Structure formats: C-alpha cells, structure tokens
C-alpha cells in the first residue's frame, strides 16, 4: 500500500519498469528501450565489514574559511579498479566529514601518471552521473630540480620531485643537489628527508646512488640509513681483511714447503675475496705437489 509521495515516486518504477523509457524520452535523452528489467534488492548496507583505506588523509583549513579533505594516493601502476575505489573514497569522505574531498595521486612513471590524470565518468554514456577528476603529481609535471638554491627554497617539494624523478636521466644531479643542501640543514630536518628519499627510490638504480651520496656527503649524520651504510662498510671491511689474511696464509704454506709460486698463481690467490674459497686452498696447500695444483679440483 503506497502511503506517501516518497513511496509513490519510486515504487511506480517497480510496478511499471518500462516507465523509464517514457521518462527519458520526455527528458530528451536517447536511451535504448530495455529488453528486460529485474528489480534488485534496494538495501545497500554492507553486511560484512569491508576494509578500505586511503593512503593518506589530511584536513586542510584554508585562509578563505573553506576547509577541505585531501586524500593522497601513491600509484605504482595502472589499475582499472582504482577509479571506482577513488570515487567511493570521495563519496564516503563527503558523507562522513561533510567537507569537500580532493584526491591527489602521486606517480613515478609518466604512463601511470597520464592514466591516473584522465577524467573518468560513471553512468550511462547518454547521461554520466559522476565524473572523477584527480590531481596528479608525477614525472610529467613535477619540476626537475638540480640547483641547490631551488632545493633550499622548498625542501619538501624538492624531496617529492626527487622521488617522482627516480628514473630521470639527470637523477644523479637531482640527488646531488639534495645532499648539497642537506649538508647544511639541521639534523632533525635532514634525517627524515634522507630516509624518505631512500624509501621513495625503492629498487631503482638511483637508490644505490643515493646511498653513496649519503655515505660521502652526509657521513656525519646518524640517520638510520647512514648507520646502515656504515654497518655495511664495516662488514665489507671485515670480509676484505679476512680474505687478505687467508691469502697470506696460503702463500706462507706454499713458501714454507719450498714450492715455486708462479706469478699467475700468486695473483689468483691475492685477488680472491672469498674467505671460504681461500680456506679450501689453504687445506690443499698442505698436500698439493705444486702450487698450481691447489686449484686442481675446481
């Protein structure tokens, strides 16, 4: 029993599913007539918890008095499911906070950035219901900053630029300009920048370059990355020292036994940096008839 205008205005479409064709014709929109209609459940409640997380969410209070919500998403590749998720985020944030949402997508490669920047419309082509328009920051529009003076003007922007240009041909100059400025930056400010750049470069070749620059230009800092680099250096030094001593032990045995050690054999022994191999040669040097025969079973 229809008991209110609200009920009547929507239930008439349940009773007369073909009504939409007549309404669309009156409104001047060309929808093809449906061949069949199915009434679906109208309860849109999510019966089981669905975990949805935006990467970062910020409330920005502005000078004009109109606060907004900034959702930031880091996108590493094209994902056809993302636009629908981003639209859901925007609708949910508007409903929950009653503040206008804005989406910023950050990318490291141009193809993904250009894909993310497209306007995506939802709804029938004859009458799109929603249009998603993300802001996108990536290698296609972030500045390439190689001048330390420009880095100093806005260190945060320079950091994001360095991350988004991880594969840029001038990555070396970009990162060098960063360490030039960080050398004179208070440690409490420089430390998180050092770590963010290292994290942002990921497994790109520029990450190793950054580690070398930090080790040389910022050796006095005690950030986690700097300490990790120093630990690696100390470990490498220990291995090198161990290998050098092991090589000397092999040569000592050969000489004590009075065996001739050709230059090629000596160079191979002293040039080996693997202590385990040198230990094996050391054992062979005790019984091998000639110096060259310590390599015989390899």
PDB file of C-alpha atoms in Angstrom:
ATOM      1  CA  UNK A   1       0.000   0.000   0.000  1.00  0.00           C
ATOM      2  CA  UNK A   2       1.503   3.294  -1.114  1.00  0.00           C
ATOM      3  CA  UNK A   3       1.249   5.620   1.886  1.00  0.00           C
ATOM      4  CA  UNK A   4       3.344   8.674   0.965  1.00  0.00           C
ATOM      5  CA  UNK A   5       4.502  10.676  -2.048  1.00  0.00           C
ATOM      6  CA  UNK A   6       8.016   9.420  -1.371  1.00  0.00           C
ATOM      7  CA  UNK A   7       6.908   5.807  -1.783  1.00  0.00           C
ATOM      8  CA  UNK A   8       4.838   6.549  -4.862  1.00  0.00           C
ATOM      9  CA  UNK A   9       7.620   8.419  -6.658  1.00  0.00           C
ATOM     10  CA  UNK A  10       9.954   5.440  -6.678  1.00  0.00           C
ATOM     11  CA  UNK A  11       7.636   2.433  -6.419  1.00  0.00           C
ATOM     12  CA  UNK A  12       5.915   3.312  -9.681  1.00  0.00           C
ATOM     13  CA  UNK A  13       9.123   2.254 -11.428  1.00  0.00           C
ATOM     14  CA  UNK A  14       8.848  -1.135  -9.726  1.00  0.00           C
ATOM     15  CA  UNK A  15       5.283  -1.584 -10.849  1.00  0.00           C
ATOM     16  CA  UNK A  16       5.908  -0.283 -14.386  1.00  0.00           C
ATOM     17  CA  UNK A  17       9.579  -0.962 -15.223  1.00  0.00           C
ATOM     18  CA  UNK A  18       9.156   0.248 -18.790  1.00  0.00           C
ATOM     19  CA  UNK A  19       8.271   3.702 -17.461  1.00  0.00           C
ATOM     20  CA  UNK A  20      11.893   4.829 -17.664  1.00  0.00           C
ATOM     21  CA  UNK A  21      11.774   4.742 -21.470  1.00  0.00           C
ATOM     22  CA  UNK A  22       8.892   7.201 -21.500  1.00  0.00           C
ATOM     23  CA  UNK A  23      10.568   9.450 -18.903  1.00  0.00           C
ATOM     24  CA  UNK A  24      13.883   9.521 -20.772  1.00  0.00           C
ATOM     25  CA  UNK A  25      12.064  10.417 -23.995  1.00  0.00           C
ATOM     26  CA  UNK A  26      10.338  13.328 -22.272  1.00  0.00           C
ATOM     27  CA  UNK A  27      13.689  14.491 -20.876  1.00  0.00           C
ATOM     28  CA  UNK A  28      15.245  14.369 -24.340  1.00  0.00           C
ATOM     29  CA  UNK A  29      17.786  11.638 -23.596  1.00  0.00           C
ATOM     30  CA  UNK A  30      18.148   8.794 -26.059  1.00  0.00           C
ATOM     31  CA  UNK A  31      18.269   5.542 -24.044  1.00  0.00           C
ATOM     32  CA  UNK A  32      17.532   2.322 -25.950  1.00  0.00           C
ATOM     33  CA  UNK A  33      14.356   0.567 -24.738  1.00  0.00           C
ATOM     34  CA  UNK A  34      15.146  -2.216 -22.213  1.00  0.00           C
ATOM     35  CA  UNK A  35      14.588  -5.784 -23.339  1.00  0.00           C
ATOM     36  CA  UNK A  36      14.110  -6.986 -19.743  1.00  0.00           C
ATOM     37  CA  UNK A  37      14.013  -5.476 -16.254  1.00  0.00           C
ATOM     38  CA  UNK A  38      14.962  -7.073 -12.918  1.00  0.00           C
ATOM     39  CA  UNK A  39      14.057  -5.499  -9.596  1.00  0.00           C
ATOM     40  CA  UNK A  40      17.128  -5.808  -7.357  1.00  0.00           C
ATOM     41  CA  UNK A  41      17.352  -5.545  -3.555  1.00  0.00           C
ATOM     42  CA  UNK A  42      17.388  -1.908  -2.531  1.00  0.00           C
ATOM     43  CA  UNK A  43      19.394  -2.418   0.688  1.00  0.00           C
ATOM     44  CA  UNK A  44      22.886  -1.044   0.029  1.00  0.00           C
ATOM     45  CA  UNK A  45      24.152  -1.742   3.534  1.00  0.00           C
ATOM     46  CA  UNK A  46      27.444  -3.643   3.582  1.00  0.00           C
ATOM     47  CA  UNK A  47      26.556  -6.715   5.641  1.00  0.00           C
ATOM     48  CA  UNK A  48      30.190  -7.643   6.333  1.00  0.00           C
ATOM     49  CA  UNK A  49      32.952  -5.184   7.243  1.00  0.00           C
ATOM     50  CA  UNK A  50      34.900  -4.031   4.208  1.00  0.00           C
ATOM     51  CA  UNK A  51      38.292  -2.516   4.932  1.00  0.00           C
ATOM     52  CA  UNK A  52      39.004   0.496   2.765  1.00  0.00           C
ATOM     53  CA  UNK A  53      41.999   2.702   3.432  1.00  0.00           C
ATOM     54  CA  UNK A  54      43.170   5.775   1.593  1.00  0.00           C
ATOM     55  CA  UNK A  55      46.980   6.079   1.709  1.00  0.00           C
ATOM     56  CA  UNK A  56      46.960   9.467   3.472  1.00  0.00           C
ATOM     57  CA  UNK A  57      44.091  11.716   4.538  1.00  0.00           C
ATOM     58  CA  UNK A  58      44.550  15.347   5.590  1.00  0.00           C
ATOM     59  CA  UNK A  59      42.137  18.074   6.633  1.00  0.00           C
ATOM     60  CA  UNK A  60      43.285  21.416   5.224  1.00  0.00           C
ATOM     61  CA  UNK A  61      41.909  24.541   6.866  1.00  0.00           C
ATOM     62  CA  UNK A  62      42.322  27.409   4.434  1.00  0.00           C
ATOM     63  CA  UNK A  63      42.539  31.186   4.657  1.00  0.00           C
ATOM     64  CA  UNK A  64      39.179  31.628   2.949  1.00  0.00           C
ATOM     65  CA  UNK A  65      37.490  29.603   5.682  1.00  0.00           C
ATOM     66  CA  UNK A  66      36.519  26.652   3.479  1.00  0.00           C
ATOM     67  CA  UNK A  67      38.291  23.551   4.837  1.00  0.00           C
ATOM     68  CA  UNK A  68      38.737  20.575   2.554  1.00  0.00           C
ATOM     69  CA  UNK A  69      39.841  16.963   2.818  1.00  0.00           C
ATOM     70  CA  UNK A  70      42.935  15.932   0.866  1.00  0.00           C
ATOM     71  CA  UNK A  71      43.221  12.220   0.114  1.00  0.00           C
ATOM     72  CA  UNK A  72      46.672  11.259  -1.205  1.00  0.00           C
ATOM     73  CA  UNK A  73      47.172   8.001  -3.097  1.00  0.00           C
ATOM     74  CA  UNK A  74      50.539   6.653  -4.296  1.00  0.00           C
ATOM     75  CA  UNK A  75      50.015   4.726  -7.532  1.00  0.00           C
ATOM     76  CA  UNK A  76      52.736   2.491  -8.971  1.00  0.00           C
ATOM     77  CA  UNK A  77      50.888   1.060 -11.971  1.00  0.00           C
ATOM     78  CA  UNK A  78      47.688   1.273 -13.969  1.00  0.00           C
ATOM     79  CA  UNK A  79      44.800  -0.395 -12.165  1.00  0.00           C
ATOM     80  CA  UNK A  80      41.380  -0.430 -13.852  1.00  0.00           C
ATOM     81  CA  UNK A  81      39.670  -0.936 -10.466  1.00  0.00           C
ATOM     82  CA  UNK A  82      41.153   2.196  -8.885  1.00  0.00           C
ATOM     83  CA  UNK A  83      38.862   4.880 -10.357  1.00  0.00           C
ATOM     84  CA  UNK A  84      35.802   3.197  -8.820  1.00  0.00           C
ATOM     85  CA  UNK A  85      37.606   2.913  -5.466  1.00  0.00           C
ATOM     86  CA  UNK A  86      38.671   6.553  -5.594  1.00  0.00           C
ATOM     87  CA  UNK A  87      35.108   7.604  -6.341  1.00  0.00           C
ATOM     88  CA  UNK A  88      33.918   5.556  -3.368  1.00  0.00           C
ATOM     89  CA  UNK A  89      36.500   7.261  -1.144  1.00  0.00           C
ATOM     90  CA  UNK A  90      35.342  10.701  -2.238  1.00  0.00           C
ATOM     91  CA  UNK A  91      31.664   9.917  -1.643  1.00  0.00           C
ATOM     92  CA  UNK A  92      32.379   8.319   1.732  1.00  0.00           C
ATOM     93  CA  UNK A  93      34.553  11.214   2.905  1.00  0.00           C
ATOM     94  CA  UNK A  94      31.914  13.751   1.915  1.00  0.00           C
ATOM     95  CA  UNK A  95      29.244  11.770   3.761  1.00  0.00           C
ATOM     96  CA  UNK A  96      31.352  11.213   6.892  1.00  0.00           C
ATOM     97  CA  UNK A  97      33.052  14.587   7.318  1.00  0.00           C
ATOM     98  CA  UNK A  98      30.691  16.898   5.410  1.00  0.00           C
ATOM     99  CA  UNK A  99      33.754  18.518   3.843  1.00  0.00           C
ATOM    100  CA  UNK A 100      34.626  18.715   0.162  1.00  0.00           C
ATOM    101  CA  UNK A 101      37.122  15.971  -0.781  1.00  0.00           C
ATOM    102  CA  UNK A 102      40.088  16.332  -3.129  1.00  0.00           C
ATOM    103  CA  UNK A 103      42.181  13.446  -4.470  1.00  0.00           C
ATOM    104  CA  UNK A 104      45.902  13.767  -5.249  1.00  0.00           C
ATOM    105  CA  UNK A 105      47.577  10.796  -6.973  1.00  0.00           C
ATOM    106  CA  UNK A 106      51.390  10.621  -6.916  1.00  0.00           C
ATOM    107  CA  UNK A 107      53.193   8.513  -9.548  1.00  0.00           C
ATOM    108  CA  UNK A 108      56.786   7.702 -10.519  1.00  0.00           C
ATOM    109  CA  UNK A 109      56.302   6.861 -14.180  1.00  0.00           C
ATOM    110  CA  UNK A 110      54.773   9.018 -16.873  1.00  0.00           C
ATOM    111  CA  UNK A 111      52.442   6.375 -18.330  1.00  0.00           C
ATOM    112  CA  UNK A 112      50.792   5.708 -14.964  1.00  0.00           C
ATOM    113  CA  UNK A 113      50.575   9.431 -14.214  1.00  0.00           C
ATOM    114  CA  UNK A 114      48.854  10.193 -17.515  1.00  0.00           C
ATOM    115  CA  UNK A 115      46.468   7.285 -16.984  1.00  0.00           C
ATOM    116  CA  UNK A 116      45.589   8.488 -13.475  1.00  0.00           C
ATOM    117  CA  UNK A 117      45.018  12.057 -14.688  1.00  0.00           C
ATOM    118  CA  UNK A 118      42.205  11.087 -17.071  1.00  0.00           C
ATOM    119  CA  UNK A 119      38.692  12.182 -16.251  1.00  0.00           C
ATOM    120  CA  UNK A 120      36.601   9.083 -15.649  1.00  0.00           C
ATOM    121  CA  UNK A 121      32.824   9.249 -15.926  1.00  0.00           C
ATOM    122  CA  UNK A 122      30.440   6.818 -14.255  1.00  0.00           C
ATOM    123  CA  UNK A 123      26.954   6.207 -15.538  1.00  0.00           C
ATOM    124  CA  UNK A 124      25.416   5.659 -18.962  1.00  0.00           C
ATOM    125  CA  UNK A 125      27.191   7.408 -21.822  1.00  0.00           C
ATOM    126  CA  UNK A 126      23.980   9.311 -22.571  1.00  0.00           C
ATOM    127  CA  UNK A 127      23.985  10.916 -19.097  1.00  0.00           C
ATOM    128  CA  UNK A 128      27.127  10.444 -16.966  1.00  0.00           C
ATOM    129  CA  UNK A 129      26.244  10.508 -13.284  1.00  0.00           C
ATOM    130  CA  UNK A 130      29.673  11.194 -11.751  1.00  0.00           C
ATOM    131  CA  UNK A 131      32.991  12.432 -13.091  1.00  0.00           C
ATOM    132  CA  UNK A 132      36.239  11.686 -11.271  1.00  0.00           C
ATOM    133  CA  UNK A 133      38.980  14.302 -11.716  1.00  0.00           C
ATOM    134  CA  UNK A 134      42.073  13.526  -9.618  1.00  0.00           C
ATOM    135  CA  UNK A 135      45.001  15.875  -9.311  1.00  0.00           C
ATOM    136  CA  UNK A 136      48.152  14.010 -10.344  1.00  0.00           C
ATOM    137  CA  UNK A 137      51.792  14.695  -9.472  1.00  0.00           C
ATOM    138  CA  UNK A 138      54.413  12.779 -11.394  1.00  0.00           C
ATOM    139  CA  UNK A 139      57.396  12.978 -13.712  1.00  0.00           C
ATOM    140  CA  UNK A 140      55.248  14.660 -16.359  1.00  0.00           C
ATOM    141  CA  UNK A 141      54.638  17.797 -14.292  1.00  0.00           C
ATOM    142  CA  UNK A 142      56.973  17.857 -11.262  1.00  0.00           C
ATOM    143  CA  UNK A 143      59.989  20.164 -11.724  1.00  0.00           C
ATOM    144  CA  UNK A 144      63.437  18.675 -12.289  1.00  0.00           C
ATOM    145  CA  UNK A 145      65.437  20.427  -9.557  1.00  0.00           C
ATOM    146  CA  UNK A 146      69.204  20.318  -9.934  1.00  0.00           C
ATOM    147  CA  UNK A 147      70.003  23.752  -8.481  1.00  0.00           C
ATOM    148  CA  UNK A 148      70.691  23.689  -4.717  1.00  0.00           C
ATOM    149  CA  UNK A 149      69.236  27.193  -4.444  1.00  0.00           C
ATOM    150  CA  UNK A 150      65.895  25.861  -5.730  1.00  0.00           C
ATOM    151  CA  UNK A 151      66.075  22.885  -3.364  1.00  0.00           C
ATOM    152  CA  UNK A 152      66.633  25.256  -0.447  1.00  0.00           C
ATOM    153  CA  UNK A 153      63.526  27.284  -1.341  1.00  0.00           C
ATOM    154  CA  UNK A 154      61.194  24.334  -0.737  1.00  0.00           C
ATOM    155  CA  UNK A 155      62.892  21.230   0.632  1.00  0.00           C
ATOM    156  CA  UNK A 156      59.644  19.232   0.823  1.00  0.00           C
ATOM    157  CA  UNK A 157      58.794  19.909  -2.830  1.00  0.00           C
ATOM    158  CA  UNK A 158      62.358  19.070  -3.847  1.00  0.00           C
ATOM    159  CA  UNK A 159      62.066  15.759  -1.969  1.00  0.00           C
ATOM    160  CA  UNK A 160      58.836  14.820  -3.743  1.00  0.00           C
ATOM    161  CA  UNK A 161      60.390  15.867  -7.048  1.00  0.00           C
ATOM    162  CA  UNK A 162      63.424  13.647  -6.427  1.00  0.00           C
ATOM    163  CA  UNK A 163      61.154  10.690  -5.672  1.00  0.00           C
ATOM    164  CA  UNK A 164      58.931  11.189  -8.710  1.00  0.00           C
ATOM    165  CA  UNK A 165      62.005  11.522 -10.959  1.00  0.00           C
ATOM    166  CA  UNK A 166      63.610   8.282  -9.729  1.00  0.00           C
ATOM    167  CA  UNK A 167      64.276   7.151 -13.318  1.00  0.00           C
ATOM    168  CA  UNK A 168      65.184  10.543 -14.791  1.00  0.00           C
ATOM    169  CA  UNK A 169      68.448  10.690 -16.801  1.00  0.00           C
ATOM    170  CA  UNK A 170      69.596  13.533 -14.517  1.00  0.00           C
ATOM    171  CA  UNK A 171      68.846  11.603 -11.323  1.00  0.00           C
ATOM    172  CA  UNK A 172      72.472  11.996 -10.238  1.00  0.00           C
ATOM    173  CA  UNK A 173      72.335  15.798 -10.475  1.00  0.00           C
ATOM    174  CA  UNK A 174      68.935  15.864  -8.759  1.00  0.00           C
ATOM    175  CA  UNK A 175      70.173  13.814  -5.801  1.00  0.00           C
ATOM    176  CA  UNK A 176      73.495  15.657  -5.586  1.00  0.00           C
ATOM    177  CA  UNK A 177      71.614  18.960  -5.259  1.00  0.00           C
ATOM    178  CA  UNK A 178      69.708  17.413  -2.351  1.00  0.00           C
ATOM    179  CA  UNK A 179      72.833  16.360  -0.431  1.00  0.00           C
ATOM    180  CA  UNK A 180      74.442  19.752  -1.080  1.00  0.00           C
ATOM    181  CA  UNK A 181      71.562  21.385   0.786  1.00  0.00           C
ATOM    182  CA  UNK A 182      71.138  18.692   3.449  1.00  0.00           C
ATOM    183  CA  UNK A 183      74.793  19.083   4.403  1.00  0.00           C
ATOM    184  CA  UNK A 184      73.899  22.499   5.881  1.00  0.00           C
ATOM    185  CA  UNK A 185      70.428  21.518   7.159  1.00  0.00           C
ATOM    186  CA  UNK A 186      69.733  20.837  10.862  1.00  0.00           C
ATOM    187  CA  UNK A 187      69.824  17.119  11.508  1.00  0.00           C
ATOM    188  CA  UNK A 188      66.255  16.918  12.836  1.00  0.00           C
ATOM    189  CA  UNK A 189      65.079  18.223   9.454  1.00  0.00           C
ATOM    190  CA  UNK A 190      67.584  16.354   7.288  1.00  0.00           C
ATOM    191  CA  UNK A 191      67.126  12.891   8.821  1.00  0.00           C
ATOM    192  CA  UNK A 192      63.523  12.298   7.696  1.00  0.00           C
ATOM    193  CA  UNK A 193      64.361  13.700   4.241  1.00  0.00           C
ATOM    194  CA  UNK A 194      67.260  11.246   3.889  1.00  0.00           C
ATOM    195  CA  UNK A 195      65.009   8.335   4.820  1.00  0.00           C
ATOM    196  CA  UNK A 196      62.086   9.457   2.626  1.00  0.00           C
ATOM    197  CA  UNK A 197      64.279   9.760  -0.459  1.00  0.00           C
ATOM    198  CA  UNK A 198      65.825   6.334   0.211  1.00  0.00           C
ATOM    199  CA  UNK A 199      62.381   4.804   0.681  1.00  0.00           C
ATOM    200  CA  UNK A 200      60.930   6.597  -2.342  1.00  0.00           C
ATOM    201  CA  UNK A 201      63.674   5.475  -4.724  1.00  0.00           C
ATOM    202  CA  UNK A 202      62.922   1.852  -3.848  1.00  0.00           C
ATOM    203  CA  UNK A 203      64.831  -0.587  -6.064  1.00  0.00           C
ATOM    204  CA  UNK A 204      65.591   1.866  -8.856  1.00  0.00           C
ATOM    205  CA  UNK A 205      69.307   2.273  -9.695  1.00  0.00           C
ATOM    206  CA  UNK A 206      69.138   5.791  -8.272  1.00  0.00           C
ATOM    207  CA  UNK A 207      68.684   4.248  -4.806  1.00  0.00           C
ATOM    208  CA  UNK A 208      72.289   2.968  -4.809  1.00  0.00           C
ATOM    209  CA  UNK A 209      73.499   6.353  -5.986  1.00  0.00           C
ATOM    210  CA  UNK A 210      71.643   7.979  -3.098  1.00  0.00           C
ATOM    211  CA  UNK A 211      73.265   5.602  -0.622  1.00  0.00           C
ATOM    212  CA  UNK A 212      76.712   6.512  -1.941  1.00  0.00           C
ATOM    213  CA  UNK A 213      75.965  10.234  -1.762  1.00  0.00           C
ATOM    214  CA  UNK A 214      74.690   9.884   1.796  1.00  0.00           C
ATOM    215  CA  UNK A 215      77.790   7.908   2.761  1.00  0.00           C
ATOM    216  CA  UNK A 216      80.167  10.533   1.297  1.00  0.00           C
ATOM    217  CA  UNK A 217      78.380  13.884   1.544  1.00  0.00           C
ATOM    218  CA  UNK A 218      76.423  13.251   4.744  1.00  0.00           C
ATOM    219  CA  UNK A 219      78.806  10.939   6.586  1.00  0.00           C
ATOM    220  CA  UNK A 220      78.467  12.953   9.796  1.00  0.00           C
ATOM    221  CA  UNK A 221      74.722  12.248  10.108  1.00  0.00           C
ATOM    222  CA  UNK A 222      73.417   9.444  12.272  1.00  0.00           C
ATOM    223  CA  UNK A 223      70.132   8.726  10.488  1.00  0.00           C
ATOM    224  CA  UNK A 224      69.044   5.065  10.235  1.00  0.00           C
ATOM    225  CA  UNK A 225      70.129   4.959   6.591  1.00  0.00           C
ATOM    226  CA  UNK A 226      73.540   6.454   7.417  1.00  0.00           C
ATOM    227  CA  UNK A 227      74.073   3.939  10.200  1.00  0.00           C
ATOM    228  CA  UNK A 228      73.048   1.100   7.886  1.00  0.00           C
ATOM    229  CA  UNK A 229      75.540   2.246   5.259  1.00  0.00           C
ATOM    230  CA  UNK A 230      78.304   2.489   7.882  1.00  0.00           C
ATOM    231  CA  UNK A 231      77.484  -1.004   9.169  1.00  0.00           C
ATOM    232  CA  UNK A 232      77.674  -2.372   5.633  1.00  0.00           C
ATOM    233  CA  UNK A 233      81.014  -0.643   5.137  1.00  0.00           C
ATOM    234  CA  UNK A 234      82.393  -2.101   8.357  1.00  0.00           C
ATOM    235  CA  UNK A 235      81.149  -5.581   7.363  1.00  0.00           C
ATOM    236  CA  UNK A 236      82.760  -5.274   3.931  1.00  0.00           C
ATOM    237  CA  UNK A 237      85.972  -4.146   5.579  1.00  0.00           C
ATOM    238  CA  UNK A 238      85.968  -7.187   7.864  1.00  0.00           C
ATOM    239  CA  UNK A 239      85.458  -9.552   4.911  1.00  0.00           C
ATOM    240  CA  UNK A 240      88.247  -7.875   2.946  1.00  0.00           C
ATOM    241  CA  UNK A 241      90.604  -8.102   5.910  1.00  0.00           C
ATOM    242  CA  UNK A 242      89.740 -11.742   6.486  1.00  0.00           C
ATOM    243  CA  UNK A 243      90.328 -12.567   2.824  1.00  0.00           C
ATOM    244  CA  UNK A 244      93.675 -10.746   2.802  1.00  0.00           C
ATOM    245  CA  UNK A 245      94.893 -12.681   5.846  1.00  0.00           C
ATOM    246  CA  UNK A 246      93.656 -16.000   4.417  1.00  0.00           C
ATOM    247  CA  UNK A 247      95.532 -15.333   1.153  1.00  0.00           C
ATOM    248  CA  UNK A 248      98.723 -14.621   3.096  1.00  0.00           C
ATOM    249  CA  UNK A 249      98.289 -17.917   4.977  1.00  0.00           C
ATOM    250  CA  UNK A 250      98.011 -19.874   1.718  1.00  0.00           C
ATOM    251  CA  UNK A 251     101.167 -18.262   0.337  1.00  0.00           C
ATOM    252  CA  UNK A 252     103.031 -18.833   3.604  1.00  0.00           C
ATOM    253  CA  UNK A 253     102.348 -22.595   3.478  1.00  0.00           C
ATOM    254  CA  UNK A 254     103.480 -22.842  -0.130  1.00  0.00           C
ATOM    255  CA  UNK A 255     106.671 -20.945   0.616  1.00  0.00           C
ATOM    256  CA  UNK A 256     107.408 -22.948   3.809  1.00  0.00           C
ATOM    257  CA  UNK A 257     107.084 -26.144   1.763  1.00  0.00           C
ATOM    258  CA  UNK A 258     109.571 -24.702  -0.729  1.00  0.00           C
ATOM    259  CA  UNK A 259     107.151 -24.819  -3.665  1.00  0.00           C
ATOM    260  CA  UNK A 260     107.588 -22.451  -6.566  1.00  0.00           C
ATOM    261  CA  UNK A 261     104.688 -19.944  -6.745  1.00  0.00           C
ATOM    262  CA  UNK A 262     104.250 -18.594 -10.292  1.00  0.00           C
ATOM    263  CA  UNK A 263     103.036 -15.004 -10.651  1.00  0.00           C
ATOM    264  CA  UNK A 264      99.699 -16.180 -12.085  1.00  0.00           C
ATOM    265  CA  UNK A 265      99.079 -18.373  -9.022  1.00  0.00           C
ATOM    266  CA  UNK A 266     100.073 -15.600  -6.627  1.00  0.00           C
ATOM    267  CA  UNK A 267      97.766 -13.120  -8.374  1.00  0.00           C
ATOM    268  CA  UNK A 268      94.865 -15.563  -8.287  1.00  0.00           C
ATOM    269  CA  UNK A 269      95.320 -16.157  -4.558  1.00  0.00           C
ATOM    270  CA  UNK A 270      95.743 -12.492  -3.577  1.00  0.00           C
ATOM    271  CA  UNK A 271      92.905 -11.453  -5.908  1.00  0.00           C
ATOM    272  CA  UNK A 272      90.376 -13.799  -4.322  1.00  0.00           C
ATOM    273  CA  UNK A 273      87.966 -12.020  -1.976  1.00  0.00           C
ATOM    274  CA  UNK A 274      86.085 -15.098  -0.774  1.00  0.00           C
ATOM    275  CA  UNK A 275      87.432 -16.333   2.593  1.00  0.00           C
ATOM    276  CA  UNK A 276      85.691 -19.704   2.176  1.00  0.00           C
ATOM    277  CA  UNK A 277      87.496 -20.443  -1.111  1.00  0.00           C
ATOM    278  CA  UNK A 278      90.778 -19.314   0.395  1.00  0.00           C
ATOM    279  CA  UNK A 279      90.280 -21.706   3.328  1.00  0.00           C
ATOM    280  CA  UNK A 280      89.783 -24.529   0.844  1.00  0.00           C
ATOM    281  CA  UNK A 281      93.032 -23.566  -0.961  1.00  0.00           C
ATOM    282  CA  UNK A 282      94.744 -23.373   2.424  1.00  0.00           C
ATOM    283  CA  UNK A 283      93.875 -27.035   3.103  1.00  0.00           C
ATOM    284  CA  UNK A 284      95.012 -28.056  -0.397  1.00  0.00           C
ATOM    285  CA  UNK A 285      98.301 -26.142   0.029  1.00  0.00           C
ATOM    286  CA  UNK A 286      99.328 -28.540   2.812  1.00  0.00           C
ATOM    287  CA  UNK A 287      99.486 -31.591   0.490  1.00  0.00           C
ATOM    288  CA  UNK A 288      99.430 -30.366  -3.140  1.00  0.00           C
ATOM    289  CA  UNK A 289     102.606 -31.407  -5.072  1.00  0.00           C
ATOM    290  CA  UNK A 290     102.775 -27.992  -6.795  1.00  0.00           C
ATOM    291  CA  UNK A 291     101.347 -24.559  -6.127  1.00  0.00           C
ATOM    292  CA  UNK A 292      99.092 -24.653  -9.175  1.00  0.00           C
ATOM    293  CA  UNK A 293      97.529 -27.940  -8.036  1.00  0.00           C
ATOM    294  CA  UNK A 294      95.753 -26.256  -5.096  1.00  0.00           C
ATOM    295  CA  UNK A 295      93.166 -25.291  -7.770  1.00  0.00           C
ATOM    296  CA  UNK A 296      93.031 -28.768  -9.323  1.00  0.00           C
ATOM    297  CA  UNK A 297      89.653 -29.953  -8.024  1.00  0.00           C
ATOM    298  CA  UNK A 298      87.756 -26.811  -9.054  1.00  0.00           C
TER     299      UNK A 298
END
